[in-house]
CSV table of C-alpha atoms in Angstrom, one decimal:
chain,number,residue,atom,x,y,z
A,224,MET,CA,27.8,13.2,118.6
A,225,ASP,CA,28.4,9.8,120.2
A,226,THR,CA,25.1,10.1,122.1
A,227,ILE,CA,23.1,10.2,118.9
A,228,SER,CA,21.8,6.8,117.9
A,229,PRO,CA,23.0,5.1,114.7
A,230,ILE,CA,19.4,5.3,113.4
A,231,MET,CA,19.2,9.0,113.9
A,232,LEU,CA,22.7,9.4,112.4
A,233,GLY,CA,21.6,7.4,109.4
A,234,PHE,CA,18.5,9.7,109.0
A,235,LEU,CA,20.4,13.0,109.4
A,236,GLY,CA,23.3,11.9,107.2
A,237,SER,CA,21.1,10.8,104.4
A,238,LEU,CA,19.0,14.0,104.8
A,239,ALA,CA,22.1,16.1,104.5
A,240,ALA,CA,23.2,14.1,101.4
A,241,GLY,CA,19.8,14.4,99.8
A,242,SER,CA,19.6,18.1,100.5
A,243,LEU,CA,22.7,18.7,98.2
A,244,THR,CA,20.4,17.8,95.3
A,245,ALA,CA,18.7,21.1,95.9
A,246,VAL,CA,22.0,22.9,96.2
A,247,GLY,CA,23.2,21.5,92.9
A,248,ALA,CA,20.1,22.7,91.1
A,249,ILE,CA,20.4,26.3,92.3
A,250,PRO,CA,22.1,27.6,89.1
A,251,VAL,CA,18.8,27.1,87.1
A,252,LEU,CA,17.2,29.8,89.3
A,253,PHE,CA,19.7,32.3,88.0
A,254,GLY,CA,19.7,31.1,84.4
A,255,ARG,CA,23.3,29.8,84.7
A,256,ILE,CA,23.1,26.5,83.0
A,257,PRO,CA,26.4,24.7,82.3
A,258,SER,CA,27.1,23.2,78.9
A,259,ARG,CA,26.1,19.6,78.2
A,260,ALA,CA,29.8,18.6,78.2
A,261,THR,CA,30.2,20.1,81.7
A,262,ARG,CA,27.1,18.3,82.9
A,263,ASP,CA,28.3,15.0,81.6
A,264,LEU,CA,31.7,15.6,83.3
A,265,SER,CA,29.9,16.2,86.6
A,266,LEU,CA,27.6,13.2,86.2
A,267,GLY,CA,30.7,11.1,85.4
A,268,PHE,CA,32.1,12.4,88.7
A,269,ALA,CA,28.9,11.2,90.4
A,270,ALA,CA,29.3,7.7,88.9
A,271,GLY,CA,32.9,7.6,90.1
A,272,VAL,CA,31.9,8.5,93.7
A,273,MET,CA,29.2,5.9,93.7
A,274,LEU,CA,31.5,3.2,92.2
A,275,ALA,CA,34.2,3.8,94.9
A,276,ALA,CA,31.6,4.0,97.7
A,277,SER,CA,30.1,0.7,96.5
A,278,PHE,CA,33.5,-1.1,96.9
A,279,PHE,CA,35.4,0.7,99.6
A,280,SER,CA,32.6,1.7,101.9
A,281,LEU,CA,30.2,-1.2,101.4
A,282,ILE,CA,31.5,-4.3,99.7
A,283,ILE,CA,34.9,-4.5,101.6
A,284,PRO,CA,33.3,-3.9,105.0
A,285,ALA,CA,30.6,-6.5,104.1
A,286,LEU,CA,33.3,-9.0,103.5
A,287,ASP,CA,35.0,-8.1,106.8
A,288,ALA,CA,31.7,-8.4,108.7
A,289,ALA,CA,30.9,-11.8,107.1
A,290,GLU,CA,34.4,-13.1,107.9
A,291,LEU,CA,33.9,-12.4,111.6
A,292,ARG,CA,30.8,-14.7,111.6
A,293,TYR,CA,31.7,-17.6,109.4
A,294,VAL,CA,34.7,-20.0,109.6
A,295,SER,CA,34.5,-21.1,106.0
A,296,GLU,CA,36.6,-19.0,103.6
A,297,ALA,CA,34.0,-19.4,100.9
A,298,ALA,CA,31.0,-18.3,102.9
A,299,PRO,CA,31.7,-14.6,103.3
A,300,ALA,CA,32.4,-14.3,99.6
A,301,ALA,CA,29.2,-16.2,98.7
A,302,ILE,CA,27.1,-14.1,101.0
A,303,VAL,CA,28.4,-10.8,99.6
A,304,CYS,CA,28.0,-12.0,96.0
A,305,VAL,CA,24.4,-13.1,96.6
A,306,ALA,CA,23.6,-9.9,98.4
A,307,ILE,CA,25.0,-7.7,95.6
A,308,LEU,CA,22.9,-9.6,93.1
A,309,LEU,CA,19.8,-9.2,95.3
A,310,GLY,CA,20.5,-5.4,95.5
A,311,MET,CA,20.8,-5.1,91.8
A,312,GLY,CA,17.8,-7.3,91.2
A,313,ALA,CA,15.6,-5.3,93.6
A,314,VAL,CA,16.3,-2.0,91.8
A,315,ALA,CA,15.8,-3.7,88.4
A,316,LEU,CA,12.5,-5.0,89.6
A,317,MET,CA,11.4,-1.6,90.7
A,318,ASN,CA,12.5,-0.3,87.4
A,319,GLU,CA,10.3,-2.8,85.6
A,320,LYS,CA,7.2,-2.7,87.8
A,321,LEU,CA,6.9,1.0,88.6
A,322,PRO,CA,5.8,3.3,85.8
A,323,HIS,CA,8.4,6.0,85.2
A,324,GLU,CA,10.1,8.1,82.6
A,325,HIS,CA,13.7,8.8,81.9
A,326,PHE,CA,14.8,12.1,80.4
A,327,SER,CA,16.8,10.3,77.7
A,328,SER,CA,15.1,6.9,77.0
A,329,GLY,CA,11.5,7.8,77.6
A,330,ARG,CA,8.8,5.8,79.4
A,331,GLU,CA,9.6,2.4,81.0
A,332,GLY,CA,7.6,0.1,83.2
A,333,PRO,CA,3.9,-0.6,83.0
A,334,GLU,CA,1.6,1.7,81.1
A,335,ALA,CA,0.4,4.6,83.2
A,336,ALA,CA,-1.5,7.0,81.0
A,337,SER,CA,-3.3,8.5,84.0
A,338,LEU,CA,0.0,9.7,85.5
A,339,ARG,CA,1.2,13.1,84.5
A,340,ARG,CA,4.6,13.2,83.0
A,341,VAL,CA,6.2,15.1,85.9
A,342,TRP,CA,5.2,12.3,88.2
A,343,LEU,CA,6.8,9.7,85.9
A,344,PHE,CA,10.0,11.7,86.2
A,345,ILE,CA,9.7,11.9,90.0
A,346,ILE,CA,9.2,8.1,90.2
A,347,ALA,CA,12.3,7.5,88.0
A,348,ILE,CA,14.5,9.7,90.3
A,349,THR,CA,13.0,8.1,93.4
A,350,ILE,CA,14.1,4.7,92.0
A,351,HIS,CA,17.5,6.2,91.5
A,352,ASN,CA,18.0,8.0,94.8
A,353,PHE,CA,16.5,5.5,97.3
A,354,PRO,CA,19.5,3.1,97.1
A,355,GLU,CA,21.8,6.0,97.8
A,356,GLY,CA,20.0,6.9,101.0
A,357,LEU,CA,19.9,3.2,101.9
A,358,ALA,CA,23.7,3.0,101.5
A,359,VAL,CA,24.3,6.0,103.8
A,360,GLY,CA,21.9,4.6,106.4
A,361,VAL,CA,23.5,1.2,106.3
A,362,GLY,CA,27.0,2.8,106.7
A,363,PHE,CA,25.9,4.7,109.9
A,364,GLY,CA,24.0,1.7,111.2
A,365,ALA,CA,27.0,-0.6,110.7
A,366,GLU,CA,29.9,1.5,112.0
A,367,GLY,CA,28.5,4.8,113.3
A,368,ILE,CA,30.2,8.0,112.2
A,369,SER,CA,33.3,6.3,110.9
A,370,GLY,CA,31.3,4.1,108.5
A,371,GLY,CA,28.6,6.6,107.5
A,372,LEU,CA,30.4,9.9,107.2
A,373,PRO,CA,32.5,9.1,104.1
A,374,LEU,CA,29.4,7.7,102.4
A,375,ALA,CA,27.3,10.8,103.4
A,376,ILE,CA,29.9,13.2,102.0
A,377,GLY,CA,30.5,11.2,98.9
A,378,ILE,CA,26.8,10.7,98.1
A,379,GLY,CA,26.2,14.3,98.9
A,380,LEU,CA,28.9,15.4,96.4
A,381,GLN,CA,27.4,13.3,93.6
A,382,ASN,CA,23.9,14.5,94.4
A,383,ALA,CA,24.7,18.0,93.4
A,384,PRO,CA,25.3,17.3,89.7
A,385,GLU,CA,22.3,15.0,89.6
A,386,GLY,CA,20.1,17.7,91.0
A,387,LEU,CA,21.3,20.1,88.3
A,388,ALA,CA,20.7,17.5,85.6
A,389,VAL,CA,17.2,16.9,86.7
A,390,ALA,CA,16.4,20.7,86.9
A,391,VAL,CA,17.9,21.3,83.5
A,392,SER,CA,15.9,18.5,82.0
A,393,LEU,CA,12.7,19.8,83.5
A,394,LEU,CA,13.5,23.3,82.1
A,395,GLY,CA,13.7,21.6,78.7
A,396,GLU,CA,10.2,20.2,79.2
A,397,GLY,CA,8.8,23.7,79.7
A,398,TYR,CA,8.8,24.0,83.5
A,399,SER,CA,9.5,27.3,85.1
A,400,LYS,CA,12.8,27.9,86.8
A,401,GLY,CA,11.3,27.8,90.3
A,402,ARG,CA,9.2,24.7,89.6
A,403,ALA,CA,12.2,22.9,88.0
A,404,TRP,CA,14.3,23.7,91.1
A,405,GLY,CA,11.6,22.6,93.5
A,406,ILE,CA,11.0,19.2,91.8
A,407,ALA,CA,14.7,18.6,91.7
A,408,ALA,CA,15.0,19.4,95.4
A,409,LEU,CA,12.2,17.1,96.3
A,410,THR,CA,13.7,14.2,94.5
A,411,GLY,CA,16.5,14.2,97.0
A,412,MET,CA,14.1,13.8,99.9
A,413,VAL,CA,13.6,10.1,99.3
A,414,GLU,CA,17.1,9.5,100.6
A,415,PRO,CA,16.3,10.1,104.3
A,416,ILE,CA,13.6,7.4,104.0
A,417,GLY,CA,16.2,5.0,102.6
A,418,GLY,CA,18.7,6.1,105.3
A,419,LEU,CA,16.2,5.5,108.1
A,420,LEU,CA,15.3,2.1,106.8
A,421,GLY,CA,19.0,1.0,106.2
A,422,ALA,CA,20.2,2.2,109.6
A,423,GLY,CA,17.2,0.6,111.4
A,424,ILE,CA,17.6,-2.8,109.8
A,425,ILE,CA,21.3,-3.0,110.5
A,426,THR,CA,21.0,-1.6,114.1
A,427,PHE,CA,18.3,-4.1,115.2
A,428,SER,CA,19.7,-7.2,113.4
A,429,GLN,CA,23.5,-7.4,113.4
A,430,PRO,CA,23.6,-10.8,111.5
A,431,LEU,CA,22.1,-8.9,108.5
A,432,LEU,CA,25.1,-6.5,108.5
A,433,PRO,CA,27.1,-8.1,105.6
A,434,TRP,CA,23.8,-8.6,103.7
A,435,GLY,CA,22.7,-5.0,104.1
A,436,LEU,CA,26.1,-3.5,103.1
A,437,ALA,CA,26.4,-5.7,100.0
A,438,PHE,CA,22.7,-5.2,99.1
A,439,ALA,CA,23.1,-1.4,99.2
A,440,ALA,CA,26.3,-1.7,97.0
A,441,GLY,CA,24.5,-3.8,94.5
A,442,ALA,CA,21.6,-1.3,94.3
A,443,MET,CA,24.1,1.5,93.6
A,444,LEU,CA,26.0,-0.5,91.0
A,445,TYR,CA,22.8,-1.1,89.1
A,446,VAL,CA,22.0,2.7,89.1
A,447,ILE,CA,25.6,3.4,87.9
A,448,SER,CA,25.4,0.9,85.0
A,449,HIS,CA,21.7,1.4,84.0
A,450,GLU,CA,21.3,5.1,84.5
A,451,ILE,CA,24.3,7.3,85.0
A,452,ILE,CA,27.0,6.0,82.6
A,453,PRO,CA,24.6,5.6,79.6
A,454,GLU,CA,23.3,9.2,80.2
A,455,THR,CA,26.9,10.6,80.2
A,456,HIS,CA,27.8,8.9,77.0
A,457,ARG,CA,24.6,9.8,75.1
A,458,SER,CA,25.9,13.1,73.6
A,459,GLY,CA,29.4,12.2,72.6
A,460,HIS,CA,31.2,13.4,75.7
A,461,GLN,CA,32.6,10.0,76.7
A,462,ASN,CA,36.1,11.3,77.4
A,463,LYS,CA,35.0,14.1,79.7
A,464,ALA,CA,32.6,11.7,81.5
A,465,THR,CA,35.4,9.2,82.0
A,466,LEU,CA,37.6,11.9,83.4
A,467,GLY,CA,34.9,12.9,85.8
A,468,LEU,CA,34.5,9.2,86.8
A,469,ALA,CA,38.2,8.9,87.5
A,470,ILE,CA,38.2,12.1,89.6
A,471,GLY,CA,35.1,11.1,91.6
A,472,LEU,CA,36.5,7.6,92.2
A,473,VAL,CA,39.8,8.8,93.7
A,474,ILE,CA,38.2,11.6,95.7
A,475,MET,CA,35.8,9.1,97.3
A,476,LEU,CA,38.7,6.6,97.9
A,477,PHE,CA,40.6,9.4,99.7
A,478,LEU,CA,37.6,10.4,101.8
A,479,ASP,CA,37.0,6.8,102.8
A,480,VAL,CA,40.5,6.2,103.9
A,481,TRP,CA,40.9,9.7,105.6
A,482,LEU,CA,37.6,9.8,107.4
A,483,GLY,CA,37.0,6.0,107.9
C-alpha cells in the first residue's frame, strides 16, 4: 500500500466513499423504505460525521501544518480562518450561480427552464458531494493513509444515508425504483473527481497544505449548515436528528484517533 502514490490513494479512497452512496440506496430496489424519522436520524448521523471530520481530520491538522511554517503565533490561526471562509464561500457561490433544485426548498440559482428537473437534482447533489471528495483527497495527499483513511471511512458512512435520502426523494417524484437507485448511485461519483483534485493540489504544492485542509473543512461546514441540518429538522424529528448527529460525531472522533 505504501507504494501507491498519494494522488492514487486520494482517488481510490474518495471512489470507495462515493460508492457507498449506491449501497445506501439499495433498499429502494426492494421497496424497503425506512420511515421519515429513521431517515432524519441517519442524516443527522451524516452531519455528525462531517462535523467531526471537519475539525479533527482537517482543521486541527491544518493548524499543525501552518505552525510548522510560520513563527508568528497568529499566522497559523489567521490562515486557517481565512481558508475556512474561502471554502464556505466557494460552495455558497456554486450554490448561487449553478441552477439546481433541492428536494425540500425547491429551485435555487439562476433560472434554467431548459434543464429537466432530474438534472437540477443532480446538480444540487453534485454541489453537496464535491467538497466531501475534496476533503478525502486532501487527507490522503497531506498524510497518506493515516490522514485519509479515517476521512474516507467517515465520509463513506455518511454517504449511505444520503444515497437513501436521494433515492427516496426521486421515488416521490415518480421515478422507477431502478432509475431512482441509478441516479442516487451516480451522484456519489463526483467524489472521486474532488478526491483526485484535492490530493493532486496538496501533493504538488506542500505550502498549500494548511490552506487545502481548512478550505475542505469550510466547504463541508457549509453543506452541514445549509443542507443537511435544515433537512433533518423539516419534519419535526429534531430530537432524533440531534441524537444521530451525536452518534456520528463520536464515532468519527473515535475513528480519527484510532486510525489516525
